[in-house]
PDB file of C-alpha atoms in Angstrom:
ATOM      1  CA  MET A  28     102.105 -50.510  -3.305  1.00  0.00           C
ATOM      2  CA  SER A  29      99.051 -52.836  -4.549  1.00  0.00           C
ATOM      3  CA  ARG A  30      98.674 -54.214  -1.052  1.00  0.00           C
ATOM      4  CA  HIS A  31      98.346 -50.434  -0.132  1.00  0.00           C
ATOM      5  CA  LYS A  32      95.812 -50.144  -2.287  1.00  0.00           C
ATOM      6  CA  LYS A  33      93.495 -52.805  -1.036  1.00  0.00           C
ATOM      7  CA  LYS A  34      93.861 -51.984   2.702  1.00  0.00           C
ATOM      8  CA  HIS A  35      92.608 -48.483   1.561  1.00  0.00           C
ATOM      9  CA  LYS A  36      89.481 -49.672  -0.525  1.00  0.00           C
ATOM     10  CA  GLY A  37      88.802 -51.869   2.944  1.00  0.00           C
ATOM     11  CA  SER A  38      88.805 -49.060   5.596  1.00  0.00           C
ATOM     12  CA  GLU A  39      86.574 -46.754   3.084  1.00  0.00           C
ATOM     13  CA  ALA A  40      84.031 -49.695   2.978  1.00  0.00           C
ATOM     14  CA  VAL A  41      83.487 -50.223   6.811  1.00  0.00           C
ATOM     15  CA  GLU A  42      80.355 -48.498   7.806  1.00  0.00           C
ATOM     16  CA  LEU A  43      78.235 -49.334  11.019  1.00  0.00           C
ATOM     17  CA  ASN A  44      74.492 -50.036  10.436  1.00  0.00           C
ATOM     18  CA  LEU A  45      72.886 -47.539  12.866  1.00  0.00           C
ATOM     19  CA  ALA A  46      69.216 -49.013  12.063  1.00  0.00           C
ATOM     20  CA  ALA A  47      69.348 -51.342  14.578  1.00  0.00           C
ATOM     21  CA  MET A  48      70.514 -49.327  17.167  1.00  0.00           C
ATOM     22  CA  LEU A  49      68.045 -46.446  16.202  1.00  0.00           C
ATOM     23  CA  ASP A  50      65.058 -49.271  16.348  1.00  0.00           C
ATOM     24  CA  MET A  51      66.119 -50.102  19.677  1.00  0.00           C
ATOM     25  CA  ALA A  52      66.718 -46.350  20.783  1.00  0.00           C
ATOM     26  CA  PHE A  53      63.235 -45.608  19.725  1.00  0.00           C
ATOM     27  CA  GLN A  54      61.686 -48.518  21.581  1.00  0.00           C
ATOM     28  CA  LEU A  55      63.449 -47.327  24.968  1.00  0.00           C
ATOM     29  CA  LEU A  56      62.274 -43.668  24.136  1.00  0.00           C
ATOM     30  CA  THR A  57      58.435 -45.228  23.656  1.00  0.00           C
ATOM     31  CA  PHE A  58      58.581 -46.877  26.720  1.00  0.00           C
ATOM     32  CA  PHE A  59      59.430 -43.880  28.556  1.00  0.00           C
ATOM     33  CA  ILE A  60      57.062 -41.751  27.131  1.00  0.00           C
ATOM     34  CA  LEU A  61      54.511 -44.236  27.619  1.00  0.00           C
ATOM     35  CA  THR A  62      55.340 -44.710  31.462  1.00  0.00           C
ATOM     36  CA  PHE A  63      56.096 -41.137  32.216  1.00  0.00           C
ATOM     37  CA  LYS A  64      53.566 -39.738  34.843  1.00  0.00           C
ATOM     38  CA  PRO A  65      54.305 -36.112  36.422  1.00  0.00           C
ATOM     39  CA  SER A  66      53.804 -36.806  40.078  1.00  0.00           C
ATOM     40  CA  PRO A  67      51.692 -34.184  41.829  1.00  0.00           C
ATOM     41  CA  VAL A  68      53.692 -31.736  43.842  1.00  0.00           C
ATOM     42  CA  GLU A  69      52.283 -32.274  47.576  1.00  0.00           C
ATOM     43  CA  GLY A  70      53.201 -30.842  50.581  1.00  0.00           C
ATOM     44  CA  GLN A  71      53.073 -32.665  54.120  1.00  0.00           C
ATOM     45  CA  ILE A  72      52.312 -32.051  57.657  1.00  0.00           C
ATOM     46  CA  ASN A  73      55.265 -33.831  60.069  1.00  0.00           C
ATOM     47  CA  LEU A  74      54.005 -35.085  63.450  1.00  0.00           C
ATOM     48  CA  LYS A  75      55.010 -37.363  66.196  1.00  0.00           C
ATOM     49  CA  LEU A  76      51.785 -39.213  66.644  1.00  0.00           C
ATOM     50  CA  PRO A  77      52.019 -41.396  69.974  1.00  0.00           C
ATOM     51  CA  PRO A  78      49.056 -42.929  71.270  1.00  0.00           C
ATOM     52  CA  PRO A  79      46.932 -40.990  73.756  1.00  0.00           C
ATOM     53  CA  GLN A  80      48.454 -40.684  77.422  1.00  0.00           C
ATOM     54  CA  PRO A  81      45.908 -39.710  80.279  1.00  0.00           C
ATOM     55  CA  VAL A  82      46.799 -36.123  81.339  1.00  0.00           C
ATOM     56  CA  ALA A  83      49.801 -35.862  83.291  1.00  0.00           C
ATOM     57  CA  GLY A  84      51.666 -33.257  85.229  1.00  0.00           C
ATOM     58  CA  ALA A  85      54.946 -31.979  83.395  1.00  0.00           C
ATOM     59  CA  LYS A  86      58.266 -33.815  84.594  1.00  0.00           C
ATOM     60  CA  GLY A  87      59.093 -31.599  87.959  1.00  0.00           C
ATOM     61  CA  ALA A  88      56.573 -29.773  88.394  1.00  0.00           C
ATOM     62  CA  PRO A  89      54.871 -29.358  91.668  1.00  0.00           C
ATOM     63  CA  LYS A  90      52.323 -31.917  92.835  1.00  0.00           C
ATOM     64  CA  ALA A  91      48.691 -31.142  92.952  1.00  0.00           C
ATOM     65  CA  GLY A  92      47.925 -28.888  95.744  1.00  0.00           C
ATOM     66  CA  GLU A  93      51.458 -28.127  96.634  1.00  0.00           C
ATOM     67  CA  ASN A  94      51.573 -24.530  95.056  1.00  0.00           C
ATOM     68  CA  GLU A  95      48.319 -22.880  96.912  1.00  0.00           C
ATOM     69  CA  ALA A  96      48.974 -19.765  95.121  1.00  0.00           C
ATOM     70  CA  ASN A  97      48.000 -21.571  91.543  1.00  0.00           C
ATOM     71  CA  ASN A  98      44.262 -21.168  90.616  1.00  0.00           C
ATOM     72  CA  ASP A  99      45.176 -21.700  87.438  1.00  0.00           C
ATOM     73  CA  PRO A 100      43.495 -25.514  86.838  1.00  0.00           C
ATOM     74  CA  VAL A 101      46.106 -26.298  83.444  1.00  0.00           C
ATOM     75  CA  GLN A 102      49.285 -25.204  84.997  1.00  0.00           C
ATOM     76  CA  ASN A 103      51.587 -27.881  85.050  1.00  0.00           C
ATOM     77  CA  LEU A 104      50.032 -29.903  82.912  1.00  0.00           C
ATOM     78  CA  ASN A 105      51.928 -31.182  79.636  1.00  0.00           C
ATOM     79  CA  SER A 106      48.848 -32.444  77.251  1.00  0.00           C
ATOM     80  CA  LEU A 107      46.287 -29.478  76.243  1.00  0.00           C
ATOM     81  CA  ILE A 108      42.792 -30.861  74.950  1.00  0.00           C
ATOM     82  CA  ILE A 109      41.105 -29.648  72.374  1.00  0.00           C
ATOM     83  CA  SER A 110      38.075 -30.680  71.133  1.00  0.00           C
ATOM     84  CA  VAL A 111      36.310 -30.394  67.698  1.00  0.00           C
ATOM     85  CA  PHE A 112      32.881 -31.411  67.283  1.00  0.00           C
ATOM     86  CA  ALA A 113      31.489 -32.551  63.971  1.00  0.00           C
ATOM     87  CA  ALA A 114      28.406 -31.502  62.530  1.00  0.00           C
ATOM     88  CA  PRO A 115      26.237 -34.422  60.881  1.00  0.00           C
ATOM     89  CA  ASN A 116      27.514 -33.061  57.181  1.00  0.00           C
ATOM     90  CA  GLY A 117      31.201 -33.853  58.553  1.00  0.00           C
ATOM     91  CA  ARG A 118      32.161 -29.873  58.925  1.00  0.00           C
ATOM     92  CA  ILE A 119      33.307 -28.551  62.105  1.00  0.00           C
ATOM     93  CA  ALA A 120      30.404 -27.699  64.265  1.00  0.00           C
ATOM     94  CA  THR A 121      32.187 -26.399  67.781  1.00  0.00           C
ATOM     95  CA  MET A 122      35.843 -26.202  68.893  1.00  0.00           C
ATOM     96  CA  ALA A 123      37.137 -26.016  72.778  1.00  0.00           C
ATOM     97  CA  VAL A 124      40.521 -25.699  74.059  1.00  0.00           C
ATOM     98  CA  GLY A 125      40.199 -27.090  77.238  1.00  0.00           C
ATOM     99  CA  GLU A 126      36.536 -26.435  78.162  1.00  0.00           C
ATOM    100  CA  ALA A 127      36.433 -22.669  76.795  1.00  0.00           C
ATOM    101  CA  ASN A 128      34.470 -22.612  73.360  1.00  0.00           C
ATOM    102  CA  VAL A 129      35.930 -21.114  70.609  1.00  0.00           C
ATOM    103  CA  ALA A 130      34.420 -20.294  67.322  1.00  0.00           C
ATOM    104  CA  GLY A 131      36.440 -20.818  64.095  1.00  0.00           C
ATOM    105  CA  THR A 132      39.959 -21.663  63.364  1.00  0.00           C
ATOM    106  CA  THR A 133      41.080 -17.951  63.394  1.00  0.00           C
ATOM    107  CA  ALA A 134      40.130 -18.035  67.026  1.00  0.00           C
ATOM    108  CA  LEU A 135      41.370 -20.975  67.889  1.00  0.00           C
ATOM    109  CA  ASP A 136      44.607 -19.943  66.639  1.00  0.00           C
ATOM    110  CA  GLY A 137      44.634 -16.654  69.168  1.00  0.00           C
ATOM    111  CA  ARG A 138      43.736 -18.786  71.349  1.00  0.00           C
ATOM    112  CA  LEU A 139      46.674 -21.460  71.280  1.00  0.00           C
ATOM    113  CA  LYS A 140      48.906 -18.426  71.119  1.00  0.00           C
ATOM    114  CA  GLN A 141      47.641 -17.611  74.277  1.00  0.00           C
ATOM    115  CA  VAL A 142      47.674 -20.918  76.045  1.00  0.00           C
ATOM    116  CA  LEU A 143      50.978 -22.394  74.260  1.00  0.00           C
ATOM    117  CA  GLY A 144      53.076 -19.483  73.570  1.00  0.00           C
ATOM    118  CA  PRO A 145      56.223 -18.466  74.800  1.00  0.00           C
ATOM    119  CA  GLU A 146      54.405 -15.623  77.354  1.00  0.00           C
ATOM    120  CA  SER A 147      52.361 -18.239  78.841  1.00  0.00           C
ATOM    121  CA  GLY A 148      54.709 -19.474  81.179  1.00  0.00           C
ATOM    122  CA  ALA A 149      52.899 -22.853  80.327  1.00  0.00           C
ATOM    123  CA  SER A 150      54.889 -26.345  80.364  1.00  0.00           C
ATOM    124  CA  PHE A 151      52.681 -27.929  77.572  1.00  0.00           C
ATOM    125  CA  ASP A 152      54.345 -29.988  74.926  1.00  0.00           C
ATOM    126  CA  GLN A 153      51.902 -32.226  73.592  1.00  0.00           C
ATOM    127  CA  VAL A 154      48.103 -31.714  72.175  1.00  0.00           C
ATOM    128  CA  ILE A 155      45.421 -33.899  72.355  1.00  0.00           C
ATOM    129  CA  LEU A 156      42.827 -33.821  69.726  1.00  0.00           C
ATOM    130  CA  GLN A 157      39.237 -34.995  70.304  1.00  0.00           C
ATOM    131  CA  VAL A 158      37.765 -35.227  67.352  1.00  0.00           C
ATOM    132  CA  GLY A 159      33.954 -36.157  66.294  1.00  0.00           C
ATOM    133  CA  SER A 160      33.968 -39.137  64.337  1.00  0.00           C
ATOM    134  CA  LYS A 161      32.300 -37.599  61.349  1.00  0.00           C
ATOM    135  CA  LEU A 162      34.713 -35.339  61.052  1.00  0.00           C
ATOM    136  CA  LYS A 163      35.950 -35.298  57.313  1.00  0.00           C
ATOM    137  CA  TYR A 164      39.560 -35.474  56.776  1.00  0.00           C
ATOM    138  CA  ASP A 165      39.891 -31.929  54.956  1.00  0.00           C
ATOM    139  CA  GLU A 166      38.180 -30.166  58.366  1.00  0.00           C
ATOM    140  CA  LEU A 167      40.726 -32.144  60.550  1.00  0.00           C
ATOM    141  CA  MET A 168      43.415 -31.009  58.403  1.00  0.00           C
ATOM    142  CA  LYS A 169      42.469 -27.454  59.071  1.00  0.00           C
ATOM    143  CA  VAL A 170      42.859 -27.850  63.006  1.00  0.00           C
ATOM    144  CA  VAL A 171      46.010 -29.837  62.409  1.00  0.00           C
ATOM    145  CA  ASP A 172      47.335 -27.085  60.227  1.00  0.00           C
ATOM    146  CA  VAL A 173      46.666 -24.464  63.121  1.00  0.00           C
ATOM    147  CA  CYS A 174      47.983 -26.793  65.700  1.00  0.00           C
ATOM    148  CA  THR A 175      51.554 -27.239  63.870  1.00  0.00           C
ATOM    149  CA  LYS A 176      51.770 -23.466  63.266  1.00  0.00           C
ATOM    150  CA  GLN A 177      52.370 -22.945  67.108  1.00  0.00           C
ATOM    151  CA  THR A 178      55.682 -22.201  69.048  1.00  0.00           C
ATOM    152  CA  LEU A 179      56.129 -23.671  72.706  1.00  0.00           C
ATOM    153  CA  ALA A 180      57.128 -21.919  75.829  1.00  0.00           C
ATOM    154  CA  ASN A 181      60.519 -23.909  74.980  1.00  0.00           C
ATOM    155  CA  GLY A 182      60.367 -22.447  71.526  1.00  0.00           C
ATOM    156  CA  GLU A 183      60.123 -25.542  70.106  1.00  0.00           C
ATOM    157  CA  LYS A 184      57.126 -25.810  67.235  1.00  0.00           C
ATOM    158  CA  LEU A 185      54.507 -28.288  68.078  1.00  0.00           C
ATOM    159  CA  THR A 186      54.329 -31.556  66.383  1.00  0.00           C
ATOM    160  CA  LYS A 187      53.387 -33.868  69.136  1.00  0.00           C
ATOM    161  CA  LEU A 188      49.871 -34.803  69.031  1.00  0.00           C
ATOM    162  CA  SER A 189      47.419 -37.533  69.733  1.00  0.00           C
ATOM    163  CA  PHE A 190      43.997 -38.303  68.287  1.00  0.00           C
ATOM    164  CA  VAL A 191      40.995 -39.294  70.104  1.00  0.00           C
ATOM    165  CA  GLU A 192      37.960 -40.486  68.688  1.00  0.00           C
ATOM    166  CA  LEU A 193      34.833 -39.003  70.462  1.00  0.00           C
ATOM    167  CA  PRO A 194      31.785 -41.187  70.118  1.00  0.00           C
ATOM    168  CA  ASP A 195      29.091 -40.671  67.621  1.00  0.00           C
ATOM    169  CA  GLY A 196      26.772 -37.583  68.465  1.00  0.00           C
ATOM    170  CA  ALA A 197      29.022 -36.353  71.183  1.00  0.00           C
ATOM    171  CA  THR A 198      27.791 -32.901  71.948  1.00  0.00           C
ATOM    172  CA  PRO A 199      29.960 -29.913  73.757  1.00  0.00           C
TER     173      PRO A 199
ATOM    174  CA  MET B  19      77.449 -45.455 -16.122  1.00  0.00           C
ATOM    175  CA  SER B  20      79.942 -46.026 -13.359  1.00  0.00           C
ATOM    176  CA  GLY B  21      79.607 -42.661 -11.767  1.00  0.00           C
ATOM    177  CA  SER B  22      75.811 -42.731 -11.561  1.00  0.00           C
ATOM    178  CA  LEU B  23      76.106 -46.639  -9.793  1.00  0.00           C
ATOM    179  CA  ALA B  24      78.558 -45.177  -7.151  1.00  0.00           C
ATOM    180  CA  SER B  25      76.297 -42.030  -6.489  1.00  0.00           C
ATOM    181  CA  ALA B  26      73.107 -44.531  -6.064  1.00  0.00           C
ATOM    182  CA  ALA B  27      75.033 -46.676  -3.582  1.00  0.00           C
ATOM    183  CA  SER B  28      76.099 -43.465  -1.511  1.00  0.00           C
ATOM    184  CA  ALA B  29      72.287 -42.216  -0.762  1.00  0.00           C
ATOM    185  CA  GLU B  30      71.611 -43.300   2.522  1.00  0.00           C
ATOM    186  CA  PRO B  31      70.614 -40.623   5.391  1.00  0.00           C
ATOM    187  CA  ASN B  32      72.747 -40.105   7.914  1.00  0.00           C
ATOM    188  CA  LEU B  33      71.633 -41.473  11.063  1.00  0.00           C
ATOM    189  CA  THR B  34      73.694 -39.979  13.562  1.00  0.00           C
ATOM    190  CA  PRO B  35      71.937 -36.986  14.564  1.00  0.00           C
ATOM    191  CA  MET B  36      68.753 -38.355  14.721  1.00  0.00           C
ATOM    192  CA  LEU B  37      70.226 -41.138  17.119  1.00  0.00           C
ATOM    193  CA  ASP B  38      72.164 -38.209  19.042  1.00  0.00           C
ATOM    194  CA  MET B  39      68.730 -36.900  19.300  1.00  0.00           C
ATOM    195  CA  VAL B  40      66.637 -40.074  20.769  1.00  0.00           C
ATOM    196  CA  PHE B  41      69.509 -40.528  23.368  1.00  0.00           C
ATOM    197  CA  GLN B  42      68.874 -37.278  24.546  1.00  0.00           C
ATOM    198  CA  LEU B  43      65.395 -37.620  24.629  1.00  0.00           C
ATOM    199  CA  ILE B  44      65.817 -40.902  26.252  1.00  0.00           C
ATOM    200  CA  THR B  45      68.445 -39.450  28.715  1.00  0.00           C
ATOM    201  CA  PHE B  46      65.270 -36.801  29.686  1.00  0.00           C
ATOM    202  CA  PHE B  47      63.082 -39.364  30.099  1.00  0.00           C
ATOM    203  CA  MET B  48      65.276 -41.615  32.569  1.00  0.00           C
ATOM    204  CA  LEU B  49      66.111 -38.742  34.606  1.00  0.00           C
ATOM    205  CA  VAL B  50      62.217 -37.382  35.025  1.00  0.00           C
ATOM    206  CA  THR B  51      60.770 -40.723  35.464  1.00  0.00           C
ATOM    207  CA  ASN B  52      60.221 -41.606  38.886  1.00  0.00           C
ATOM    208  CA  PHE B  53      58.492 -45.090  39.405  1.00  0.00           C
ATOM    209  CA  LYS B  54      57.488 -43.848  43.183  1.00  0.00           C
ATOM    210  CA  ALA B  55      54.376 -41.725  41.450  1.00  0.00           C
ATOM    211  CA  ALA B  56      52.945 -45.495  40.837  1.00  0.00           C
ATOM    212  CA  SER B  57      52.693 -45.866  44.741  1.00  0.00           C
ATOM    213  CA  LEU B  58      50.371 -43.255  45.160  1.00  0.00           C
ATOM    214  CA  ASP B  59      46.546 -43.373  44.117  1.00  0.00           C
ATOM    215  CA  LEU B  60      46.194 -40.063  41.718  1.00  0.00           C
ATOM    216  CA  SER B  61      42.280 -40.515  42.122  1.00  0.00           C
ATOM    217  CA  LEU B  62      42.205 -39.123  45.918  1.00  0.00           C
ATOM    218  CA  GLN B  63      41.457 -35.780  46.341  1.00  0.00           C
ATOM    219  CA  LEU B  64      43.649 -34.716  49.095  1.00  0.00           C
ATOM    220  CA  PRO B  65      43.218 -31.542  51.364  1.00  0.00           C
ATOM    221  CA  VAL B  66      44.096 -28.363  50.625  1.00  0.00           C
ATOM    222  CA  VAL B  67      46.315 -26.674  53.453  1.00  0.00           C
ATOM    223  CA  GLY B  68      48.919 -23.343  53.582  1.00  0.00           C
ATOM    224  CA  SER B  69      50.946 -25.516  55.889  1.00  0.00           C
ATOM    225  CA  ALA B  70      51.355 -27.990  54.133  1.00  0.00           C
ATOM    226  CA  ARG B  71      54.762 -28.303  52.481  1.00  0.00           C
ATOM    227  CA  SER B  72      57.478 -30.456  50.263  1.00  0.00           C
ATOM    228  CA  VAL B  73      60.122 -32.112  52.324  1.00  0.00           C
ATOM    229  CA  ASP B  74      62.985 -33.741  51.182  1.00  0.00           C
ATOM    230  CA  THR B  75      62.352 -37.169  51.883  1.00  0.00           C
ATOM    231  CA  GLU B  76      65.678 -38.763  49.818  1.00  0.00           C
ATOM    232  CA  GLY B  77      66.710 -41.428  52.370  1.00  0.00           C
ATOM    233  CA  VAL B  78      64.077 -41.790  54.881  1.00  0.00           C
ATOM    234  CA  ASP B  79      62.228 -45.024  54.430  1.00  0.00           C
ATOM    235  CA  LEU B  80      58.524 -44.437  53.977  1.00  0.00           C
ATOM    236  CA  LEU B  81      55.243 -46.312  53.915  1.00  0.00           C
ATOM    237  CA  ILE B  82      52.654 -44.636  51.902  1.00  0.00           C
ATOM    238  CA  LEU B  83      48.947 -45.497  52.798  1.00  0.00           C
ATOM    239  CA  ASN B  84      46.179 -44.513  50.057  1.00  0.00           C
ATOM    240  CA  ILE B  85      42.890 -44.273  52.134  1.00  0.00           C
ATOM    241  CA  ASP B  86      39.535 -43.738  50.205  1.00  0.00           C
ATOM    242  CA  LYS B  87      36.788 -41.925  51.232  1.00  0.00           C
ATOM    243  CA  SER B  88      35.310 -45.467  52.315  1.00  0.00           C
ATOM    244  CA  GLY B  89      38.166 -46.152  54.279  1.00  0.00           C
ATOM    245  CA  LYS B  90      39.590 -48.785  51.950  1.00  0.00           C
ATOM    246  CA  LEU B  91      43.725 -48.907  52.190  1.00  0.00           C
ATOM    247  CA  ASN B  92      45.044 -48.870  48.379  1.00  0.00           C
ATOM    248  CA  ILE B  93      48.528 -50.057  47.805  1.00  0.00           C
ATOM    249  CA  TYR B  94      49.660 -50.189  44.435  1.00  0.00           C
ATOM    250  CA  GLY B  95      46.233 -49.978  43.057  1.00  0.00           C
ATOM    251  CA  ILE B  96      44.985 -53.100  45.728  1.00  0.00           C
ATOM    252  CA  ALA B  97      43.025 -52.973  48.389  1.00  0.00           C
ATOM    253  CA  ARG B  98      44.308 -54.476  51.188  1.00  0.00           C
ATOM    254  CA  ASP B  99      43.391 -55.819  54.742  1.00  0.00           C
ATOM    255  CA  ILE B 100      44.686 -52.722  57.194  1.00  0.00           C
ATOM    256  CA  PRO B 101      45.618 -54.887  60.204  1.00  0.00           C
ATOM    257  CA  SER B 102      47.408 -57.641  58.663  1.00  0.00           C
ATOM    258  CA  TYR B 103      49.343 -55.313  55.751  1.00  0.00           C
ATOM    259  CA  ILE B 104      50.513 -52.835  58.544  1.00  0.00           C
ATOM    260  CA  LYS B 105      51.254 -55.977  60.366  1.00  0.00           C
ATOM    261  CA  GLY B 106      53.395 -57.201  58.314  1.00  0.00           C
ATOM    262  CA  GLU B 107      54.994 -53.794  57.021  1.00  0.00           C
ATOM    263  CA  ALA B 108      56.119 -53.014  60.949  1.00  0.00           C
ATOM    264  CA  LYS B 109      57.494 -56.368  61.137  1.00  0.00           C
ATOM    265  CA  ALA B 110      60.057 -55.304  57.840  1.00  0.00           C
ATOM    266  CA  SER B 111      60.917 -52.052  59.129  1.00  0.00           C
ATOM    267  CA  PHE B 112      62.023 -53.646  62.502  1.00  0.00           C
ATOM    268  CA  GLU B 113      63.823 -56.490  61.046  1.00  0.00           C
ATOM    269  CA  SER B 114      65.322 -53.438  58.970  1.00  0.00           C
ATOM    270  CA  ALA B 115      66.098 -51.328  62.061  1.00  0.00           C
ATOM    271  CA  LYS B 116      67.862 -54.384  63.969  1.00  0.00           C
ATOM    272  CA  ARG B 117      70.022 -54.961  61.001  1.00  0.00           C
ATOM    273  CA  GLU B 118      71.168 -51.593  61.138  1.00  0.00           C
ATOM    274  CA  ASN B 119      71.371 -51.326  65.176  1.00  0.00           C
ATOM    275  CA  SER B 120      71.896 -54.381  67.131  1.00  0.00           C
ATOM    276  CA  LYS B 121      70.325 -52.867  70.017  1.00  0.00           C
ATOM    277  CA  PHE B 122      66.987 -51.448  68.772  1.00  0.00           C
ATOM    278  CA  ASP B 123      64.259 -52.804  70.813  1.00  0.00           C
ATOM    279  CA  LYS B 124      60.884 -53.763  70.586  1.00  0.00           C
ATOM    280  CA  LYS B 125      60.006 -51.294  72.515  1.00  0.00           C
ATOM    281  CA  ASP B 126      61.959 -48.541  70.131  1.00  0.00           C
ATOM    282  CA  ASP B 127      59.759 -46.236  68.177  1.00  0.00           C
ATOM    283  CA  LEU B 128      59.926 -47.726  64.328  1.00  0.00           C
ATOM    284  CA  PRO B 129      62.160 -45.230  61.950  1.00  0.00           C
ATOM    285  CA  THR B 130      59.665 -45.857  59.130  1.00  0.00           C
ATOM    286  CA  THR B 131      57.345 -42.486  58.385  1.00  0.00           C
ATOM    287  CA  ILE B 132      53.658 -43.262  57.380  1.00  0.00           C
ATOM    288  CA  VAL B 133      52.672 -41.104  54.862  1.00  0.00           C
ATOM    289  CA  VAL B 134      49.080 -40.985  54.616  1.00  0.00           C
ATOM    290  CA  ARG B 135      47.403 -39.875  51.506  1.00  0.00           C
ATOM    291  CA  ALA B 136      43.448 -39.602  52.275  1.00  0.00           C
ATOM    292  CA  ASP B 137      40.616 -38.641  50.454  1.00  0.00           C
ATOM    293  CA  LYS B 138      39.876 -35.315  52.170  1.00  0.00           C
ATOM    294  CA  GLN B 139      36.149 -36.764  52.181  1.00  0.00           C
ATOM    295  CA  THR B 140      37.239 -39.700  54.752  1.00  0.00           C
ATOM    296  CA  PRO B 141      35.552 -39.281  58.227  1.00  0.00           C
ATOM    297  CA  PHE B 142      37.803 -39.328  61.235  1.00  0.00           C
ATOM    298  CA  SER B 143      36.345 -42.569  62.458  1.00  0.00           C
ATOM    299  CA  LEU B 144      37.993 -44.185  59.049  1.00  0.00           C
ATOM    300  CA  LEU B 145      41.270 -42.500  58.879  1.00  0.00           C
ATOM    301  CA  ASN B 146      41.647 -43.580  63.220  1.00  0.00           C
ATOM    302  CA  VAL B 147      41.459 -47.030  62.427  1.00  0.00           C
ATOM    303  CA  VAL B 148      44.376 -46.954  60.251  1.00  0.00           C
ATOM    304  CA  ILE B 149      46.661 -44.197  62.485  1.00  0.00           C
ATOM    305  CA  LYS B 150      45.433 -46.365  65.511  1.00  0.00           C
ATOM    306  CA  THR B 151      46.775 -49.772  63.976  1.00  0.00           C
ATOM    307  CA  CYS B 152      50.109 -48.351  62.841  1.00  0.00           C
ATOM    308  CA  GLN B 153      50.491 -46.855  66.450  1.00  0.00           C
ATOM    309  CA  ASP B 154      49.259 -50.414  68.231  1.00  0.00           C
ATOM    310  CA  ASN B 155      52.064 -51.778  65.521  1.00  0.00           C
ATOM    311  CA  GLY B 156      54.892 -48.731  66.883  1.00  0.00           C
ATOM    312  CA  PHE B 157      55.107 -46.554  64.500  1.00  0.00           C
ATOM    313  CA  ARG B 158      54.868 -42.996  65.682  1.00  0.00           C
ATOM    314  CA  LYS B 159      56.143 -40.932  62.749  1.00  0.00           C
ATOM    315  CA  PHE B 160      53.647 -39.624  60.557  1.00  0.00           C
ATOM    316  CA  ALA B 161      53.282 -37.245  57.245  1.00  0.00           C
ATOM    317  CA  LEU B 162      49.845 -35.798  56.504  1.00  0.00           C
ATOM    318  CA  LYS B 163      49.396 -35.407  52.670  1.00  0.00           C
ATOM    319  CA  ALA B 164      47.782 -32.446  51.280  1.00  0.00           C
ATOM    320  CA  MET B 165      47.814 -30.044  48.624  1.00  0.00           C
ATOM    321  CA  ASN B 166      49.245 -26.704  48.733  1.00  0.00           C
ATOM    322  CA  SER B 167      47.292 -23.670  48.934  1.00  0.00           C
ATOM    323  CA  GLU B 168      49.751 -21.329  47.588  1.00  0.00           C
TER     324      GLU B 168
END
């Protein structure tokens, strides 16, 4: 009986010292609070950027001069050239699709819809952007933004771009 | 006398609820802490573009390049030499691709996506140096970072 009593007393005395664990937990908490830096929500534009290739005819297309009825100089070419000239302050001075000038990104959007869109019947699958060396990145992104919104004649989104640097002081 | 002693001995704060709360806070911070943010140079001002969308890049091999307005490449806050750094990363990407697919050839496009985080004031000539170096080393997939205007 007395043995039973002793056992009972012993079980009552068992207490965990939580202070040490709490200290450690607070240290971990401090570490995570101090290193916590919420990352900004950034967007991105995914592109496939092959190195610039010479402008070539689309695969399977008739060779130059074969179709005498064709009077469109860019028909059956697979690369569309867009030139973006920079002003001295790094803003867009002028833009041209092929050889035709366009005023502003809204006009560029309209022109690209005509040239690249499903109704155009064109065979373009990539765009070569000729860019003035002084053009600032945010201005370039406005042009890239317009380009990546375009849908090609085959129904796919335009993601294939190439960049070519225009020499300093290049003018249309 | 013995009663007062016993009550003095039992005057201990119950730490269990506090410990529970602290562990919950630790769990929260462990889950929301993203060590990838350390690779981002938050001093850069990204351009604002309407069609820029946040994309799930889970499982995609990314190489983040922070380019400031003077065209310097910053990786984890350290300025790096552009050609040598990109060459080293291209070699690592090729070896990784070769391990996964033994038929992977040097002519194939590298699977790594280059994430360009450039300051909006960066002139194209300086940005093009980085892009061209990446292309020369076999990278073809690019993601241009921008803030969404919405």
